[in-house]
Amino acid sequence: MDTIFLYGIALLLFILSFAADRQKTKKAFSKGLKALEGILPQFIAVVALIAIMLSLLEPQTISRFIGSDSGPLGVILAGLIGSITLIPGFVAFPLAGELLKNGAGTLQIATFVSALMMVGVITLPVEISYFGKRAAVLRNLLALAFSFAAAFFIAWAAGI
Amino acid sequence: MKKKTPLQRYIPAIVSLAALGALSLIMPEIAPRAGKAFVDQLTSIALVVPPIFMLLGLLDVWVPRDTMIRFMGPDSGIRGPVLAFLLGSAAAGPLYGAFPVAGVLMKKGASFHNILIFIGAWSTTKVPMFLFEMQALGKRFALSRLAIDLVGITVIAFAIEIAVPKKEVERIYALAAEEEN
């Protein structure tokens, strides 16, 4: 869905752009292509790392670690697992929902979801190449800390 | 970015591919899963990333620097962060897709604060994902996460802004400026 929408918009804008100014459109295309090639090696590395991670860490493993009786340790683990995994939202939310239904704590799930979305250890090299080491590492650390804080709020708010 | 030979640039990619291959050889039982994950991720990236970069090319060519500075620059007032937040939330695609976009926004003169808000929003308050989240985890869960995320994104943006020295920010911007051309 997302993807079709994205292509639709890109195509539409390119047609408009082409109608307005051929030269500029050509330039836009070659700029986009060049930037894409610039980042391509890092994307390939990221894909390989994700594949390694996904093959070592099954959903069942995750659910065992952050399941119902995992306590504070489970919350910390949830944050760490969320930080290193890179699962797309449309897979992660149903998985998290399933875990929640099967008795996992809201605290663990909320930590996992927040860390999953905001912290990206595997994509850190890409982030560093745009933001520098300092800002990138800091953002990820702050986001991880925030994931824990946010989880307490969500668990409280969802339980009212 | 430092000038590197094509081969040097591809070294991390080659190393991680080799690691994936080695892992599949050592633990043949996970090879099918690893292979499937690799192909799945590769297709999703190959699908999502090209249009993002094409749109970036258009943005780069069509949006004048003054316009970007007016809307998202240091003196954009409340308009800047709000626009950054909406842009990030409306975006499709995983977080790593946000970094190149941030690069072009920086190049065009968006302020560091607004860039950080943009990254925060892209990472966690995506509109299509929100609907998914409501369905899977419930309205209360999704809404309270959205509420606390608004606070978190802002706090994190301010914290990074304070903690990263001006010199480093200038270096990041210089990096973004020479990215292409």
XYZ file of C-alpha atoms in Angstrom:
341
model
C 0.000 0.000 0.000
C 2.652 2.442 1.191
C 4.835 1.510 -1.709
C 2.198 1.947 -4.407
C 1.357 5.334 -2.933
C 5.021 6.317 -2.944
C 5.514 5.286 -6.564
C 2.293 7.001 -7.555
C 3.433 10.280 -6.038
C 6.931 10.025 -7.486
C 5.566 9.258 -10.940
C 2.986 12.035 -10.801
C 5.525 14.618 -9.678
C 7.986 13.529 -12.325
C 5.347 13.927 -15.031
C 4.472 17.399 -13.715
C 8.133 18.281 -13.444
C 8.826 17.040 -16.952
C 5.956 19.088 -18.333
C 7.305 22.174 -16.588
C 11.000 21.831 -17.291
C 12.736 18.959 -19.058
C 16.230 20.036 -18.142
C 15.477 20.331 -14.438
C 13.724 16.982 -14.427
C 16.717 15.290 -15.999
C 18.921 16.867 -13.371
C 16.580 15.728 -10.580
C 16.650 12.184 -11.916
C 20.419 12.000 -12.156
C 20.813 13.587 -8.720
C 18.463 11.049 -7.208
C 20.249 8.212 -8.957
C 23.653 9.403 -7.825
C 22.559 9.748 -4.192
C 21.012 6.286 -4.390
C 24.250 4.761 -5.624
C 26.099 6.616 -2.880
C 24.107 4.918 -0.146
C 23.676 1.552 -1.872
C 26.683 -0.222 -0.304
C 25.424 0.625 3.173
C 21.949 -0.611 2.358
C 23.339 -3.915 1.144
C 25.281 -4.283 4.389
C 22.169 -3.460 6.413
C 20.099 -6.036 4.535
C 22.709 -8.737 5.171
C 22.867 -7.829 8.879
C 19.078 -7.924 9.173
C 19.040 -11.357 7.568
C 21.672 -12.592 10.042
C 19.718 -11.178 12.958
C 16.335 -12.496 11.837
C 17.715 -15.952 11.277
C 19.186 -16.097 14.778
C 16.267 -14.471 16.556
C 12.916 -16.097 15.932
C 9.608 -14.627 17.107
C 9.249 -17.545 19.517
C 12.603 -16.677 21.077
C 11.542 -13.082 21.486
C 8.276 -14.075 23.132
C 10.099 -16.334 25.583
C 12.376 -13.517 26.672
C 9.808 -10.795 27.110
C 6.836 -12.955 28.053
C 4.440 -12.635 30.958
C 6.678 -13.370 33.926
C 9.887 -11.810 32.695
C 9.751 -8.911 35.178
C 12.224 -5.991 35.157
C 14.799 -8.104 33.372
C 12.202 -8.731 30.685
C 11.656 -4.997 30.301
C 15.379 -4.403 29.839
C 15.594 -7.304 27.404
C 12.576 -5.949 25.533
C 14.403 -2.651 25.106
C 17.578 -4.349 23.909
C 15.792 -6.711 21.528
C 13.807 -3.792 20.164
C 17.025 -1.851 19.628
C 18.832 -4.475 17.605
C 15.900 -5.876 15.649
C 14.576 -4.254 12.536
C 11.125 -5.630 11.985
C 8.719 -3.665 9.790
C 5.723 -2.273 11.686
C 3.168 -4.360 9.860
C 4.934 -7.464 11.190
C 5.888 -6.068 14.596
C 2.473 -4.795 15.670
C 0.609 -8.057 15.080
C 3.489 -9.905 16.798
C 3.346 -7.515 19.769
C -0.449 -7.787 19.856
C -0.182 -11.573 19.858
C 2.321 -11.495 22.723
C 0.078 -9.139 24.664
C -2.912 -11.454 24.221
C -0.805 -14.360 25.399
C -0.064 -12.707 28.694
C 3.028 -10.626 28.035
C 3.258 -7.497 30.163
C 2.189 -4.162 28.680
C 5.407 -2.699 30.062
C 7.565 -5.154 28.110
C 5.548 -4.795 24.924
C 5.507 -1.004 25.100
C 9.267 -0.931 25.645
C 9.792 -3.332 22.767
C 7.603 -1.354 20.362
C 9.168 2.021 21.229
C 12.736 0.752 21.047
C 11.991 -1.123 17.838
C 10.794 2.013 16.112
C 13.132 4.633 17.550
C 16.410 2.820 18.134
C 18.368 1.331 15.262
C 21.658 -0.285 16.176
C 21.974 -2.070 12.853
C 21.296 1.069 10.829
C 23.677 3.122 12.977
C 26.398 3.164 10.275
C 23.941 4.781 7.836
C 22.847 7.271 10.488
C 26.454 8.141 11.354
C 27.291 8.842 7.734
C 24.629 11.570 7.714
C 24.708 12.836 11.303
C 28.188 12.100 12.585
C 29.042 9.700 15.382
C 28.173 11.968 18.251
C 24.640 12.983 17.259
C 23.748 9.527 15.951
C 24.916 7.595 19.018
C 23.350 10.152 21.321
C 20.016 9.980 19.530
C 19.921 6.209 19.851
C 20.863 6.242 23.539
C 18.278 8.901 24.341
C 15.657 7.029 22.347
C 16.410 3.839 24.279
C 16.125 5.648 27.616
C 12.924 7.244 26.409
C 11.514 3.842 25.422
C 11.691 2.728 29.045
C 10.134 5.937 30.360
C 7.432 5.897 27.696
C 6.595 2.274 28.504
C 5.718 3.166 32.094
C 3.436 5.920 30.881
C 1.779 3.686 28.276
C 1.318 0.833 30.742
C -0.238 3.278 33.190
C -2.412 5.050 30.614
C -3.548 1.850 28.926
C -4.471 0.372 32.293
C -6.660 3.198 33.588
C 32.029 12.255 2.673
C 35.612 11.173 2.196
C 36.498 10.136 -1.303
C 36.837 6.398 -1.447
C 37.427 4.048 -4.309
C 34.349 2.090 -5.375
C 35.844 -1.090 -3.944
C 36.490 0.513 -0.546
C 32.935 1.772 -0.396
C 31.600 -1.722 -0.916
C 33.811 -3.411 1.686
C 31.215 -3.347 4.527
C 28.619 -4.768 2.142
C 30.974 -7.528 1.012
C 31.979 -8.366 4.597
C 28.378 -8.625 5.817
C 27.372 -10.706 2.813
C 30.303 -13.007 3.512
C 29.247 -13.252 7.163
C 25.722 -14.179 6.098
C 27.125 -16.824 3.753
C 29.454 -18.200 6.402
C 26.641 -18.376 8.947
C 24.479 -20.323 6.514
C 27.333 -22.754 5.926
C 28.092 -23.252 9.632
C 24.461 -23.577 10.633
C 22.760 -25.120 7.593
C 19.506 -25.458 9.549
C 19.010 -21.690 9.538
C 20.133 -21.199 5.935
C 16.619 -21.248 4.446
C 15.371 -18.724 6.999
C 18.407 -16.499 6.489
C 17.973 -16.671 2.741
C 14.292 -15.842 2.960
C 14.940 -12.924 5.329
C 17.632 -11.613 2.996
C 15.426 -11.762 -0.089
C 12.436 -10.286 1.796
C 14.422 -7.359 3.128
C 16.197 -6.788 -0.159
C 12.941 -6.645 -2.089
C 11.344 -4.303 0.435
C 14.355 -1.969 0.293
C 14.620 -2.234 -3.464
C 10.960 -1.271 -3.687
C 10.793 1.519 -1.129
C 14.116 3.276 -1.477
C 14.291 4.241 -5.197
C 11.138 6.430 -5.216
C 12.367 8.163 -2.041
C 15.582 9.123 -3.788
C 13.774 10.169 -6.937
C 11.525 12.442 -4.859
C 14.639 13.801 -3.179
C 16.108 14.626 -6.567
C 12.943 16.581 -7.402
C 12.962 18.323 -4.023
C 16.583 19.275 -4.560
C 15.965 20.743 -7.995
C 12.613 22.436 -7.454
C 12.557 23.749 -3.888
C 14.697 26.887 -3.620
C 16.916 27.233 -0.590
C 15.145 30.407 0.562
C 11.790 28.644 0.616
C 13.152 25.844 2.769
C 14.837 28.323 5.096
C 11.603 30.285 5.383
C 9.561 27.213 6.274
C 12.038 25.084 8.214
C 15.003 27.307 8.936
C 16.170 28.589 12.334
C 13.717 31.513 12.219
C 10.694 29.552 11.070
C 9.029 29.868 14.470
C 6.457 27.252 15.386
C 5.835 26.528 11.705
C 9.173 24.725 11.344
C 8.771 22.003 13.976
C 5.106 21.474 13.065
C 5.983 21.056 9.400
C 8.912 18.790 10.300
C 6.621 16.678 12.433
C 3.957 16.385 9.723
C 6.544 15.571 7.047
C 8.085 12.843 9.195
C 4.734 11.362 10.196
C 3.386 11.287 6.668
C 6.469 9.569 5.269
C 6.400 5.969 4.190
C 9.254 3.584 4.707
C 11.654 2.500 7.435
C 13.807 4.863 9.489
C 16.913 4.446 7.369
C 14.952 6.057 4.546
C 14.736 9.210 6.659
C 18.474 9.875 6.814
C 18.986 10.762 3.127
C 15.880 12.954 3.278
C 17.319 14.700 6.337
C 20.535 15.178 4.353
C 18.755 17.058 1.576
C 16.704 19.094 4.072
C 19.941 20.135 5.794
C 21.505 21.018 2.482
C 18.504 23.218 1.760
C 18.826 25.068 5.038
C 16.390 23.408 7.465
C 17.496 23.987 11.053
C 19.116 21.218 13.097
C 16.261 21.291 15.590
C 13.678 20.786 12.850
C 15.745 17.979 11.345
C 15.771 16.223 14.714
C 11.989 16.612 15.050
C 11.637 15.228 11.535
C 13.759 12.163 12.351
C 11.849 11.603 15.588
C 8.489 11.769 13.846
C 9.617 9.507 11.011
C 10.883 6.951 13.511
C 7.796 6.587 15.598
C 4.627 8.511 14.773
C 3.874 7.302 11.260
C 0.255 7.692 10.215
C -0.198 4.364 8.366
C 1.572 2.517 11.188
C -0.656 4.196 13.752
C -3.768 2.625 12.267
C -2.025 -0.721 12.309
C -1.011 -0.223 15.919
C -4.561 0.652 17.013
C -5.821 -2.525 15.430
C -3.137 -4.778 16.906
C -2.535 -3.272 20.322
C -5.669 -1.326 21.043
C -6.759 2.294 20.960
C -5.523 3.129 24.440
C -2.079 1.705 23.816
C -1.645 3.488 20.487
C -3.040 6.831 21.650
C -1.015 6.972 24.850
C 2.109 6.029 22.897
C 1.406 8.818 20.413
C 0.930 11.314 23.261
C 4.144 10.403 25.066
C 6.038 10.260 21.753
C 5.193 13.894 21.061
C 6.878 14.770 24.343
C 9.764 12.386 23.737
C 10.527 13.605 20.224
C 10.686 17.199 21.420
C 12.785 16.428 24.503
C 15.230 14.282 22.522
C 15.567 16.992 19.864
C 16.388 19.634 22.462
C 18.784 17.312 24.316
C 20.751 16.479 21.161
C 20.809 20.124 20.154
C 22.299 21.059 23.523
C 24.754 18.167 23.673
C 26.181 18.368 20.166
C 28.679 21.237 19.808
C 28.072 23.910 17.204
C 31.248 22.907 15.361
C 30.008 19.336 14.950
C 26.646 20.575 13.650
C 28.476 22.740 11.122
C 30.516 19.728 10.068
C 27.332 17.669 9.577
C 25.844 20.433 7.453
C 29.003 20.725 5.367
C 28.825 16.964 4.849
C 25.223 17.240 3.648
C 26.138 20.095 1.313
C 28.826 18.157 -0.501
C 26.843 14.916 -0.592
C 26.126 15.341 -4.289
C 27.389 17.716 -6.983
